[in-house]
mmCIF file of N, CA and C in Angstrom:
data_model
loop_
_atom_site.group_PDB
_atom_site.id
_atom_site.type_symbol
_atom_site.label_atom_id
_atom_site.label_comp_id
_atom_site.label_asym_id
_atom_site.label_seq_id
_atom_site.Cartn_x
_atom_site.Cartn_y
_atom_site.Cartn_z
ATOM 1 N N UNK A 1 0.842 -1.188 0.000
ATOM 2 C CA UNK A 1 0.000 0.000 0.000
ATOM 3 C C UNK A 1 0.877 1.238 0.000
ATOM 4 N N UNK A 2 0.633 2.255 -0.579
ATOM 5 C CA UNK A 2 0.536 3.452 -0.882
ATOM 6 C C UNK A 2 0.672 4.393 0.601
ATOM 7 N N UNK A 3 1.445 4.727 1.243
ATOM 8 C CA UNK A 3 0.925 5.452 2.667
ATOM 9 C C UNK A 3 0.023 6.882 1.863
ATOM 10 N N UNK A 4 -0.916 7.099 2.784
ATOM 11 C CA UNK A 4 -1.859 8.166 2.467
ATOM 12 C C UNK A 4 -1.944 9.389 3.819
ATOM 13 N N UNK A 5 -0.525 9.223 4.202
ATOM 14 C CA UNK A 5 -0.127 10.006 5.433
ATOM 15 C C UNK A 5 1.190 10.579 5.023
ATOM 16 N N UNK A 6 1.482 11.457 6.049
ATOM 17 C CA UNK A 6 3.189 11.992 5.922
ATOM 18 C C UNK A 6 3.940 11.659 7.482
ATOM 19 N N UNK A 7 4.983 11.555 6.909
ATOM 20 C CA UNK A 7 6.157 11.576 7.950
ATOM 21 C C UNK A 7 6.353 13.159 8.554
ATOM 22 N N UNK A 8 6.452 14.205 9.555
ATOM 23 C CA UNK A 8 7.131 15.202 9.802
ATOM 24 C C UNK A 8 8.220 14.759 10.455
ATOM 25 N N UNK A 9 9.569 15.218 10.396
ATOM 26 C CA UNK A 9 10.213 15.418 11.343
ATOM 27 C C UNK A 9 10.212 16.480 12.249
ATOM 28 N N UNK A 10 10.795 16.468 13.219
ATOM 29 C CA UNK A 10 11.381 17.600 14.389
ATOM 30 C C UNK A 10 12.299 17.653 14.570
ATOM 31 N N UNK A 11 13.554 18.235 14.145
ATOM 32 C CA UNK A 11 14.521 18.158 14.697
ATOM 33 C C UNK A 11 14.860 19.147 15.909
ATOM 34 N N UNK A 12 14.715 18.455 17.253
ATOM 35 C CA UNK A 12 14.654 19.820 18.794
ATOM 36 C C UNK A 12 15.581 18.961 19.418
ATOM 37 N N UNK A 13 15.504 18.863 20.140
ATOM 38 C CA UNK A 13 16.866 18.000 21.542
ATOM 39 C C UNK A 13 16.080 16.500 21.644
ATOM 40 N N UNK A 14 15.130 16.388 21.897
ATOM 41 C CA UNK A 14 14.454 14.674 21.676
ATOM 42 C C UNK A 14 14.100 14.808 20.159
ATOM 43 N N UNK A 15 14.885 14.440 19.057
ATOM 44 C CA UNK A 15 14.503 14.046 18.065
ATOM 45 C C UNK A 15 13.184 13.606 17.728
ATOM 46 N N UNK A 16 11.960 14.093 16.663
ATOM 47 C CA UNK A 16 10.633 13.640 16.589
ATOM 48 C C UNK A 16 10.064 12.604 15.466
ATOM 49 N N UNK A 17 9.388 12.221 15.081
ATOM 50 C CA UNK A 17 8.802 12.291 13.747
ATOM 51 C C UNK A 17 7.764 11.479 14.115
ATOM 52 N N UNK A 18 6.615 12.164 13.062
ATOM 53 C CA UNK A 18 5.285 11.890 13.649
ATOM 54 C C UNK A 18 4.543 12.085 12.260
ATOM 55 N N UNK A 19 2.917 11.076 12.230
ATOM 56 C CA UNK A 19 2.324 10.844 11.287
ATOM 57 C C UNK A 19 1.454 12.158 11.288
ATOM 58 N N UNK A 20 0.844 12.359 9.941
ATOM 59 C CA UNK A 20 -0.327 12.687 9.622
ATOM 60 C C UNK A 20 -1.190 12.431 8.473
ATOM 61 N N UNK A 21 -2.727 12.071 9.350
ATOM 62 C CA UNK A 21 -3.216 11.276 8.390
ATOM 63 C C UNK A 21 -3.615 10.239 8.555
ATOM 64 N N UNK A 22 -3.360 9.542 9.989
ATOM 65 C CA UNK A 22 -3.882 8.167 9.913
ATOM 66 C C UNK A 22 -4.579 8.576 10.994
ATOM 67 N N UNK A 23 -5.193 9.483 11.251
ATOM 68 C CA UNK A 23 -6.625 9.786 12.078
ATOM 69 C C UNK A 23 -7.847 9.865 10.961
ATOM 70 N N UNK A 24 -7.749 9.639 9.733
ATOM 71 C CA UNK A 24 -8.716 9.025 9.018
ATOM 72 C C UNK A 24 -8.876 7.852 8.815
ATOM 73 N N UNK A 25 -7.882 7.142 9.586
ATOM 74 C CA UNK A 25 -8.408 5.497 9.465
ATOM 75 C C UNK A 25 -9.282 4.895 10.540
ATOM 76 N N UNK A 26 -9.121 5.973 11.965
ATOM 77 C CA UNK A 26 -9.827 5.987 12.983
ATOM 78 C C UNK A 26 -8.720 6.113 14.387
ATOM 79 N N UNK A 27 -7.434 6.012 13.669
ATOM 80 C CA UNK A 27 -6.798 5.624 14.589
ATOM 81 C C UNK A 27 -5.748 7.436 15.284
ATOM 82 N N UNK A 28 -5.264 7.438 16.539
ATOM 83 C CA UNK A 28 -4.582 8.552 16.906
ATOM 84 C C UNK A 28 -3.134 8.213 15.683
ATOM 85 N N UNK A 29 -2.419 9.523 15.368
ATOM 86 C CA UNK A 29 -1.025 9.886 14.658
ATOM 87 C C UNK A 29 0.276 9.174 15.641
ATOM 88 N N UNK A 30 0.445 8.253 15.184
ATOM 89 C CA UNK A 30 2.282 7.523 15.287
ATOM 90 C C UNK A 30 3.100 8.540 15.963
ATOM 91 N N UNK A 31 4.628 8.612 16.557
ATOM 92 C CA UNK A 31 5.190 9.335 17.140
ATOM 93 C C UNK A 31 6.021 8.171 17.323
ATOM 94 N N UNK A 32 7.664 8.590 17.120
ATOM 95 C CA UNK A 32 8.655 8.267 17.751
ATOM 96 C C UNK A 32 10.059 8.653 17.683
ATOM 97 N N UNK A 33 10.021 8.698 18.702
ATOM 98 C CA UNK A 33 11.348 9.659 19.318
ATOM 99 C C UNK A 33 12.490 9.075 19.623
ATOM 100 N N UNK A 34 13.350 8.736 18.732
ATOM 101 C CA UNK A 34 14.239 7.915 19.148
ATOM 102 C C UNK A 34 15.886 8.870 17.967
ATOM 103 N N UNK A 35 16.677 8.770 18.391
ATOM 104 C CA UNK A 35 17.781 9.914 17.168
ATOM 105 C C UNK A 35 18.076 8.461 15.604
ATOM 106 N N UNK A 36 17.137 8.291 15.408
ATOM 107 C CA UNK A 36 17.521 7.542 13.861
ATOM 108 C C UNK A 36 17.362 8.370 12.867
ATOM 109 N N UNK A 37 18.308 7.238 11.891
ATOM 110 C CA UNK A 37 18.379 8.132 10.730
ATOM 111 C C UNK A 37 16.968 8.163 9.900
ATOM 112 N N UNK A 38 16.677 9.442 8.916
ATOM 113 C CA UNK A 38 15.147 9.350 8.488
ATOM 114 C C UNK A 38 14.479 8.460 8.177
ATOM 115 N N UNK A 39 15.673 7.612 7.230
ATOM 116 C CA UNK A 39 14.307 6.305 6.508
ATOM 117 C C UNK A 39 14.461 5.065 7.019
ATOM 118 N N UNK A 40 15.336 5.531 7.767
ATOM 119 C CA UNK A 40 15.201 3.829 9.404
ATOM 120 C C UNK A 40 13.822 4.491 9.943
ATOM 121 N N UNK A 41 13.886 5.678 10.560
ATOM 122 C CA UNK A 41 12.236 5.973 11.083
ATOM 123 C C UNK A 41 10.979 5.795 10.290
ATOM 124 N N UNK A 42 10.983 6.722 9.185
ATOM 125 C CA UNK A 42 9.748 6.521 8.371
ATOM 126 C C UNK A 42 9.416 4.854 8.497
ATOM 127 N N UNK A 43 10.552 3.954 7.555
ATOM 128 C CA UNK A 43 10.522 3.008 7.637
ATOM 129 C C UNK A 43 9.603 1.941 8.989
ATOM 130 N N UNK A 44 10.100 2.377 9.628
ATOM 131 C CA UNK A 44 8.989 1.847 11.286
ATOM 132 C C UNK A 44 8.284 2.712 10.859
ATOM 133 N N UNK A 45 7.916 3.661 10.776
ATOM 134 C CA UNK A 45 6.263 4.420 11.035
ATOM 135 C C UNK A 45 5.458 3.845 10.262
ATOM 136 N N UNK A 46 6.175 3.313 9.061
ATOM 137 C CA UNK A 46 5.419 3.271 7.556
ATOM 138 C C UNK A 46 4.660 1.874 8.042
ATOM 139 N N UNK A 47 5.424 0.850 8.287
ATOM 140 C CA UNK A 47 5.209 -0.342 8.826
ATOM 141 C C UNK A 47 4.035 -0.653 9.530
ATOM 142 N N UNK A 48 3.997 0.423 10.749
ATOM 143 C CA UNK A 48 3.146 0.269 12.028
ATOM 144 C C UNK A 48 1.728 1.064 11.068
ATOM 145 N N UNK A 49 1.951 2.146 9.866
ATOM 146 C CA UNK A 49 1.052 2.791 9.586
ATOM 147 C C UNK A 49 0.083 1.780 9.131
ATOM 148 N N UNK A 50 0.818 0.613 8.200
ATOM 149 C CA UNK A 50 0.078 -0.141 6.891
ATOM 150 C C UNK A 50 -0.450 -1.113 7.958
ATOM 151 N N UNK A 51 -0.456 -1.337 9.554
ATOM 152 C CA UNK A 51 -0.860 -2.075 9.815
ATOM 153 C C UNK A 51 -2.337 -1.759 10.260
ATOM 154 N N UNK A 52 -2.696 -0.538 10.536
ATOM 155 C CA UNK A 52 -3.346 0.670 10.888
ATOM 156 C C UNK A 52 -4.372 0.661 9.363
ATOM 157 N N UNK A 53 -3.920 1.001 8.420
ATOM 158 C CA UNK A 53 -4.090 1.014 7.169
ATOM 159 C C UNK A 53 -5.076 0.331 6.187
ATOM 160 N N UNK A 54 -4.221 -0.666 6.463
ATOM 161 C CA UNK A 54 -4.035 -1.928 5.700
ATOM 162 C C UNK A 54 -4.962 -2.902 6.324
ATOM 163 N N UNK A 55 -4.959 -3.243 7.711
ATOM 164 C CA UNK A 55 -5.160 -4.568 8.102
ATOM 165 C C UNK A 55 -6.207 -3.875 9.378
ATOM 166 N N UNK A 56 -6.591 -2.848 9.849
ATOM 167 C CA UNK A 56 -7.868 -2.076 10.414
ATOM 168 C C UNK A 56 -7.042 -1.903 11.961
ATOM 169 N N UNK A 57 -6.011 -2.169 11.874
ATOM 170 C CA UNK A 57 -5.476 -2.631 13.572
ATOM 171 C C UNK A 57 -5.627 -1.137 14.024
ATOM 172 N N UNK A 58 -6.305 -1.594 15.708
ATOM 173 C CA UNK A 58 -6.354 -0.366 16.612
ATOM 174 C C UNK A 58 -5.692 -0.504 17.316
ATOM 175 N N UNK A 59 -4.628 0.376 17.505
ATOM 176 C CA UNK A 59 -3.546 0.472 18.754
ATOM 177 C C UNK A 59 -4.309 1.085 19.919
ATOM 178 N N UNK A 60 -4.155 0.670 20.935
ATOM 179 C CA UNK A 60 -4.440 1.100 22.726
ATOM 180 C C UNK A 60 -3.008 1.124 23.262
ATOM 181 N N UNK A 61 -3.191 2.351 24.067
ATOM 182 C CA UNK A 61 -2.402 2.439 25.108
ATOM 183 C C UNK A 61 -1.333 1.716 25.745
ATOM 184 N N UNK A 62 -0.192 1.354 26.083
ATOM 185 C CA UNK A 62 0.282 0.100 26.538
ATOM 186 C C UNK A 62 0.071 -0.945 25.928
ATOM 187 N N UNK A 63 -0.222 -1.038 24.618
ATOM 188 C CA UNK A 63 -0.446 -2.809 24.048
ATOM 189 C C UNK A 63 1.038 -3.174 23.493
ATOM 190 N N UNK A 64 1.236 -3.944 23.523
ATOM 191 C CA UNK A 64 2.500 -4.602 22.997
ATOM 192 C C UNK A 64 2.156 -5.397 21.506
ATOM 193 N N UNK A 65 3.208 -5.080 20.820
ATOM 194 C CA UNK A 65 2.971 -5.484 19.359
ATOM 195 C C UNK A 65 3.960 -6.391 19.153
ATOM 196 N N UNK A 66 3.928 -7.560 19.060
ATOM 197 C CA UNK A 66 4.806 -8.957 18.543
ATOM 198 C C UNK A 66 4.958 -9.408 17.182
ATOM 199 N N UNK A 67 4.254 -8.724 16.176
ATOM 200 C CA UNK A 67 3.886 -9.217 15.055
ATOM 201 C C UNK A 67 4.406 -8.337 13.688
ATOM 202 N N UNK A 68 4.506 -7.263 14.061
ATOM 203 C CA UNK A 68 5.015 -6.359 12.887
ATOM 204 C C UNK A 68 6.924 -6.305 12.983
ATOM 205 N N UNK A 69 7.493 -6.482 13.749
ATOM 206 C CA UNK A 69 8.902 -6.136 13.202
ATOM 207 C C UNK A 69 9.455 -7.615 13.762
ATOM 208 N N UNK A 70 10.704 -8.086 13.857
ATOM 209 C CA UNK A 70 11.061 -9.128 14.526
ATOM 210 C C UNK A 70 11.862 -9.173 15.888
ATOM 211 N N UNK A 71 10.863 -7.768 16.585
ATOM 212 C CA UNK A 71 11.473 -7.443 18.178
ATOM 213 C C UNK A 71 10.075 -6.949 18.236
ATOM 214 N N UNK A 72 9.681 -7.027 19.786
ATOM 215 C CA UNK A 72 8.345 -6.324 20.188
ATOM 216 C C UNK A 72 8.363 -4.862 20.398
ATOM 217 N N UNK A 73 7.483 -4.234 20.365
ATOM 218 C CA UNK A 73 7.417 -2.723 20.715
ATOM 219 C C UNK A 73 6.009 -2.377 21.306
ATOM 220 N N UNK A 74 6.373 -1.313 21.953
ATOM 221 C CA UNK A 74 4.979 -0.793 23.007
ATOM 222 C C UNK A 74 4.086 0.209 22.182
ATOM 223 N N UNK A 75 3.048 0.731 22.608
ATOM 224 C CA UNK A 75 2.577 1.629 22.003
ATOM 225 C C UNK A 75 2.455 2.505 23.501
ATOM 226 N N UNK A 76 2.432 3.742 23.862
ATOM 227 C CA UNK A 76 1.966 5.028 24.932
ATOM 228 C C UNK A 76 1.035 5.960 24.354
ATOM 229 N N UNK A 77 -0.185 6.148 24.811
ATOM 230 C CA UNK A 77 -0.888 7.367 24.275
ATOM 231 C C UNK A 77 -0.338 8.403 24.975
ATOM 232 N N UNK A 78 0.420 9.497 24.204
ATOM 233 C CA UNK A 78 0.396 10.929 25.251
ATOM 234 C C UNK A 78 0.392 12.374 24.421
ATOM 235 N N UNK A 79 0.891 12.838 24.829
ATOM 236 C CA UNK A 79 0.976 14.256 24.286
ATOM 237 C C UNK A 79 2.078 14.530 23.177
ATOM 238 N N UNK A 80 2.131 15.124 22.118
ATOM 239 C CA UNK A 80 3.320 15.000 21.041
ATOM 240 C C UNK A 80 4.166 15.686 21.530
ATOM 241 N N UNK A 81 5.661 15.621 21.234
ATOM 242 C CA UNK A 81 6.872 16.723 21.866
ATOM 243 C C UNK A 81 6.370 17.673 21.065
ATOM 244 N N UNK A 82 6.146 17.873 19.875
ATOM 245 C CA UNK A 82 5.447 19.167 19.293
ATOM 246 C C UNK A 82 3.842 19.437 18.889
ATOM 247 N N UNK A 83 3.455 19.435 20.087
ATOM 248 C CA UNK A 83 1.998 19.417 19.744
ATOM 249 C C UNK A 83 1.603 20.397 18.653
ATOM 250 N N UNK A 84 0.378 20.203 17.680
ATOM 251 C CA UNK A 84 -0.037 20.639 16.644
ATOM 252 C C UNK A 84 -1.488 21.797 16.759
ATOM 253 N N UNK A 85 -1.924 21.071 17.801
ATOM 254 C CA UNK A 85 -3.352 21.713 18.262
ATOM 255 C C UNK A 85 -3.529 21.494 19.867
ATOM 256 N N UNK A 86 -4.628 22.200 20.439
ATOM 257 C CA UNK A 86 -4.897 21.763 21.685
ATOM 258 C C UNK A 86 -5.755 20.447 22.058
ATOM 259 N N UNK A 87 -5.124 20.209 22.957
ATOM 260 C CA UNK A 87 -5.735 18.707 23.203
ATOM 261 C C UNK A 87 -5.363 17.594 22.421
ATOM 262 N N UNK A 88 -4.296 17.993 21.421
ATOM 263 C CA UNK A 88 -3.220 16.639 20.991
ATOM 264 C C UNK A 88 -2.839 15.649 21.633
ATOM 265 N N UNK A 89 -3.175 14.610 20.769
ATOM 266 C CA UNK A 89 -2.770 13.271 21.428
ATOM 267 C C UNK A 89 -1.935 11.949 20.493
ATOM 268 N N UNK A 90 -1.117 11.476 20.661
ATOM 269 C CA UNK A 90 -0.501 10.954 19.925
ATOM 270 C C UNK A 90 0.104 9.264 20.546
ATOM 271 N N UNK A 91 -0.085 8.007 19.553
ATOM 272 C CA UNK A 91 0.662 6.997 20.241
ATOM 273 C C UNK A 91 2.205 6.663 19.588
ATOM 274 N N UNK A 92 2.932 6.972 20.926
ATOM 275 C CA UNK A 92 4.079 6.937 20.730
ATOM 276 C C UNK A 92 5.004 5.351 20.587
ATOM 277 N N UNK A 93 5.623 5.447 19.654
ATOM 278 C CA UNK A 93 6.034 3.904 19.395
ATOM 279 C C UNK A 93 7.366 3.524 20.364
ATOM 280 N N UNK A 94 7.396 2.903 21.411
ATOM 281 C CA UNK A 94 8.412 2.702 22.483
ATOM 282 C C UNK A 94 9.187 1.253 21.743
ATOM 283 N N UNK A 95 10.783 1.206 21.643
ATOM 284 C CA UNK A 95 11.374 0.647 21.630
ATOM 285 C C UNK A 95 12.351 0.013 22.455
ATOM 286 N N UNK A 96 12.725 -0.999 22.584
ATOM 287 C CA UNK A 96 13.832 -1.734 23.860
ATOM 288 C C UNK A 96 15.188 -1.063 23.301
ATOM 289 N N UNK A 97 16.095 -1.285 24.354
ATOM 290 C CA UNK A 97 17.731 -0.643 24.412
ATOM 291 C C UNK A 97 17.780 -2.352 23.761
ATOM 292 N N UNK A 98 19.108 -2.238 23.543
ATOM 293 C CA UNK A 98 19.902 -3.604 23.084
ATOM 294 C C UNK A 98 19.802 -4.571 24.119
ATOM 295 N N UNK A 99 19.706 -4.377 25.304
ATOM 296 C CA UNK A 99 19.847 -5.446 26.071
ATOM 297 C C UNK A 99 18.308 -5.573 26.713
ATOM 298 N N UNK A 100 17.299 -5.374 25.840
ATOM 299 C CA UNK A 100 15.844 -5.261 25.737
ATOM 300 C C UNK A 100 15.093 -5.092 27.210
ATOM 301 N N UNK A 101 15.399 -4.139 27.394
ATOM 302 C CA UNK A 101 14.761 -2.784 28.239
ATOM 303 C C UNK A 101 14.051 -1.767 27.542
ATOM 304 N N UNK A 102 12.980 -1.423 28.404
ATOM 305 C CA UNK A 102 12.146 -0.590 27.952
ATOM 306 C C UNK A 102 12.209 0.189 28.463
ATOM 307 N N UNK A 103 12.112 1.767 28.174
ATOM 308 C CA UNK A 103 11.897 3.323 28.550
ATOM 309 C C UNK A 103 11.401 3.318 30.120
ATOM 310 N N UNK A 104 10.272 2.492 30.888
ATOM 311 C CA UNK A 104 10.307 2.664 31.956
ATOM 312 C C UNK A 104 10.591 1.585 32.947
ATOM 313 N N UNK A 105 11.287 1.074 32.212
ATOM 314 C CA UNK A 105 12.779 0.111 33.371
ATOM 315 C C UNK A 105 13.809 0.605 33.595
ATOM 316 N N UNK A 106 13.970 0.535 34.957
ATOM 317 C CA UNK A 106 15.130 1.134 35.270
ATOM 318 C C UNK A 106 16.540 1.258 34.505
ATOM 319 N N UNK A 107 16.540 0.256 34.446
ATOM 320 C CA UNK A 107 18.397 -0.469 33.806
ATOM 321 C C UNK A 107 17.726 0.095 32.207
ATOM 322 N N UNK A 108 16.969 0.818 31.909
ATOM 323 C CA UNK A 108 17.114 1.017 30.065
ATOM 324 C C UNK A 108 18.244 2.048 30.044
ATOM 325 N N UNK A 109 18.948 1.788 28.996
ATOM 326 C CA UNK A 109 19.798 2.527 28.787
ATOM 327 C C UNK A 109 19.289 3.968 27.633
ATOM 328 N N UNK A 110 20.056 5.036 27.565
ATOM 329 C CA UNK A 110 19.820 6.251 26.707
ATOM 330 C C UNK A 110 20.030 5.695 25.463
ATOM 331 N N UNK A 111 20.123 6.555 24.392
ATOM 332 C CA UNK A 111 18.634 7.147 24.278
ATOM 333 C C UNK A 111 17.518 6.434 24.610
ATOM 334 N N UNK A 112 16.960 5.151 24.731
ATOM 335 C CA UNK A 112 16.038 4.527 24.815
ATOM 336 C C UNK A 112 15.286 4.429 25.476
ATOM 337 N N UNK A 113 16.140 5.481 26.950
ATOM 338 C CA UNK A 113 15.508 5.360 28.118
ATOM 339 C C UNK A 113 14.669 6.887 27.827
ATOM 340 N N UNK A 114 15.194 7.976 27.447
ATOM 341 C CA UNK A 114 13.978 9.138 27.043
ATOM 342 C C UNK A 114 13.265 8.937 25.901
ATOM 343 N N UNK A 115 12.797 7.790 25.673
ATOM 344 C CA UNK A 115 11.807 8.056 24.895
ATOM 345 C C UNK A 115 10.398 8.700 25.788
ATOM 346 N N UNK A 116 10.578 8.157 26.937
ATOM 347 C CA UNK A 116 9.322 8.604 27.719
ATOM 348 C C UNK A 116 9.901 10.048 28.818
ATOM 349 N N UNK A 117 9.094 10.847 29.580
ATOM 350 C CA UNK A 117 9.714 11.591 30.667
ATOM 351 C C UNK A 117 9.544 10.434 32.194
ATOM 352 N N UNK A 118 9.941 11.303 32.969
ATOM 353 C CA UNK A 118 9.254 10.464 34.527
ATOM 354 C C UNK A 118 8.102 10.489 34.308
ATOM 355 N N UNK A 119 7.274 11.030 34.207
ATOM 356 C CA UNK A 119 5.820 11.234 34.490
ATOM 357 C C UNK A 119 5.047 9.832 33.643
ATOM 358 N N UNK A 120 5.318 10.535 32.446
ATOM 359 C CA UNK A 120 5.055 9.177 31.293
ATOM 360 C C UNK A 120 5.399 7.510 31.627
ATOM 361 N N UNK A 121 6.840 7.541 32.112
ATOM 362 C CA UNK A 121 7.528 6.081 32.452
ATOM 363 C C UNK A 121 6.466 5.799 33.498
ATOM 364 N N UNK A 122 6.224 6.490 34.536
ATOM 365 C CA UNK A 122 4.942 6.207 35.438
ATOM 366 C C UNK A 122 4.123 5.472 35.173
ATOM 367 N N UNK A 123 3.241 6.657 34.522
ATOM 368 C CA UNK A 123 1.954 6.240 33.704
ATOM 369 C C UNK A 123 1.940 4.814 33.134
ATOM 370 N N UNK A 124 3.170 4.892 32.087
ATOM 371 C CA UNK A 124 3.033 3.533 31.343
ATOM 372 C C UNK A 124 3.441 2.488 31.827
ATOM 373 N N UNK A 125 3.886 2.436 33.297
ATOM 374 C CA UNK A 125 4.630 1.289 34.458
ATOM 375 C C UNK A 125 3.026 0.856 34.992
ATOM 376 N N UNK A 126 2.275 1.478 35.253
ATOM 377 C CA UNK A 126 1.112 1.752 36.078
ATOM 378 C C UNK A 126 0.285 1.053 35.336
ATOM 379 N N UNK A 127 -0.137 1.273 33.905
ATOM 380 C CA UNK A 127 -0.640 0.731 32.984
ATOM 381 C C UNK A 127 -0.371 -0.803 32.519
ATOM 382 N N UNK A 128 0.689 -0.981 32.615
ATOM 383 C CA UNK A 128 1.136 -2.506 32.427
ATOM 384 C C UNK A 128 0.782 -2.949 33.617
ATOM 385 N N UNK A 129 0.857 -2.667 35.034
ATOM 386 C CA UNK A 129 0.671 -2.734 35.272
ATOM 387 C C UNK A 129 -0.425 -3.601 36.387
ATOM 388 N N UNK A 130 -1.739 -2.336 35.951
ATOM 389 C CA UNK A 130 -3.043 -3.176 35.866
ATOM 390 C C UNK A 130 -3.718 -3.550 35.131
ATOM 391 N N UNK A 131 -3.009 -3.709 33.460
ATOM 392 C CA UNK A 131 -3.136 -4.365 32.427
ATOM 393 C C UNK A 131 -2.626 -6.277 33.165
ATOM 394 N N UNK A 132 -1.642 -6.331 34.032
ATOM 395 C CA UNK A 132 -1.518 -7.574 33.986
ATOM 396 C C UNK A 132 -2.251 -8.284 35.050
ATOM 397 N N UNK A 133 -2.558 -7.091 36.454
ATOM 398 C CA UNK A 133 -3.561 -7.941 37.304
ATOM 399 C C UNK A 133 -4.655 -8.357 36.158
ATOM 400 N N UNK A 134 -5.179 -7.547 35.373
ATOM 401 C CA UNK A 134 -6.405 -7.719 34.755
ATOM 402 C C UNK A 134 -6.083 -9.203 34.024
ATOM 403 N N UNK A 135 -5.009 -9.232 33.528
ATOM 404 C CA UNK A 135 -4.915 -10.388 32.507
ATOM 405 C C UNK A 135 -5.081 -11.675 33.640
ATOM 406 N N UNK A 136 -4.638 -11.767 34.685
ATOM 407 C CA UNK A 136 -4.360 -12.744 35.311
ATOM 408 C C UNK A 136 -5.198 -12.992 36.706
ATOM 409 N N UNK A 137 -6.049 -11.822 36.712
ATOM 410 C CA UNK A 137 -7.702 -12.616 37.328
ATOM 411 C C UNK A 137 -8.434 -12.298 36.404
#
């Protein structure tokens, strides 16, 4: 497929790039913040877009995705580093450090570890959380 969205970048101190356009598929705009080079990023956005796209998938909050790349990745709903409008909301694509840690584990290493702030690492610790009591009563 054809993406029927765009890539922006940001280039600020947390490196950005973020969709627009796939809030006509139903779904919130992609985000990820990680310092790669452009078409290593697009490349993941494009991916996660066509799955969005392509195949109707709704990302939530904290869901973990096993199926699109051949490493897992998180999804975070939050606020964009460059918000566009008020009341922007965006799911941000969280990736593991090399020694597969995530943004709000302690031991993640940088950059990998700001993909999120404190507040966020919270949130999305909190969320897994009671995503897993839930799973397991």
């Amino acid at each position: 497929m054809t993406p029927t969205w765009i890539i922006h970048f940001i280039p600020t101190e947390q490196p950005s790039y973020h969709t627009h356009g796939l809030n006509e598929y139903g779904s919130l705009e992609l985000e990820l913040n990680l310092p790669l080079e452009p078409r290593q990023a697009m490349q993941f956005i494009n991916l996660i877009g066509n799955e969005v796209a392509e195949r109707g998938k709704r990302y939530c909050s904290g869901e973990r995705e096993d199926d699109v790349f051949n490493f897992p990745f998180y999804l975070f709903e939050t606020v964009p580093v460059q918000p566009s409008r008020d009341n922007d909301r965006v799911l941000r694509i969280l990736f593991c450090d090399p020694a597969g840690k995530y943004p709000w584990e302690p031991e993640c290493k940088a950059p990998y570890s700001t993909q999120l702030d404190a507040t966020e690492k919270q949130a999305m610790a909190a969320l897994l959380a009671k995503r897993w009591v839930e799973d397991v009563f």
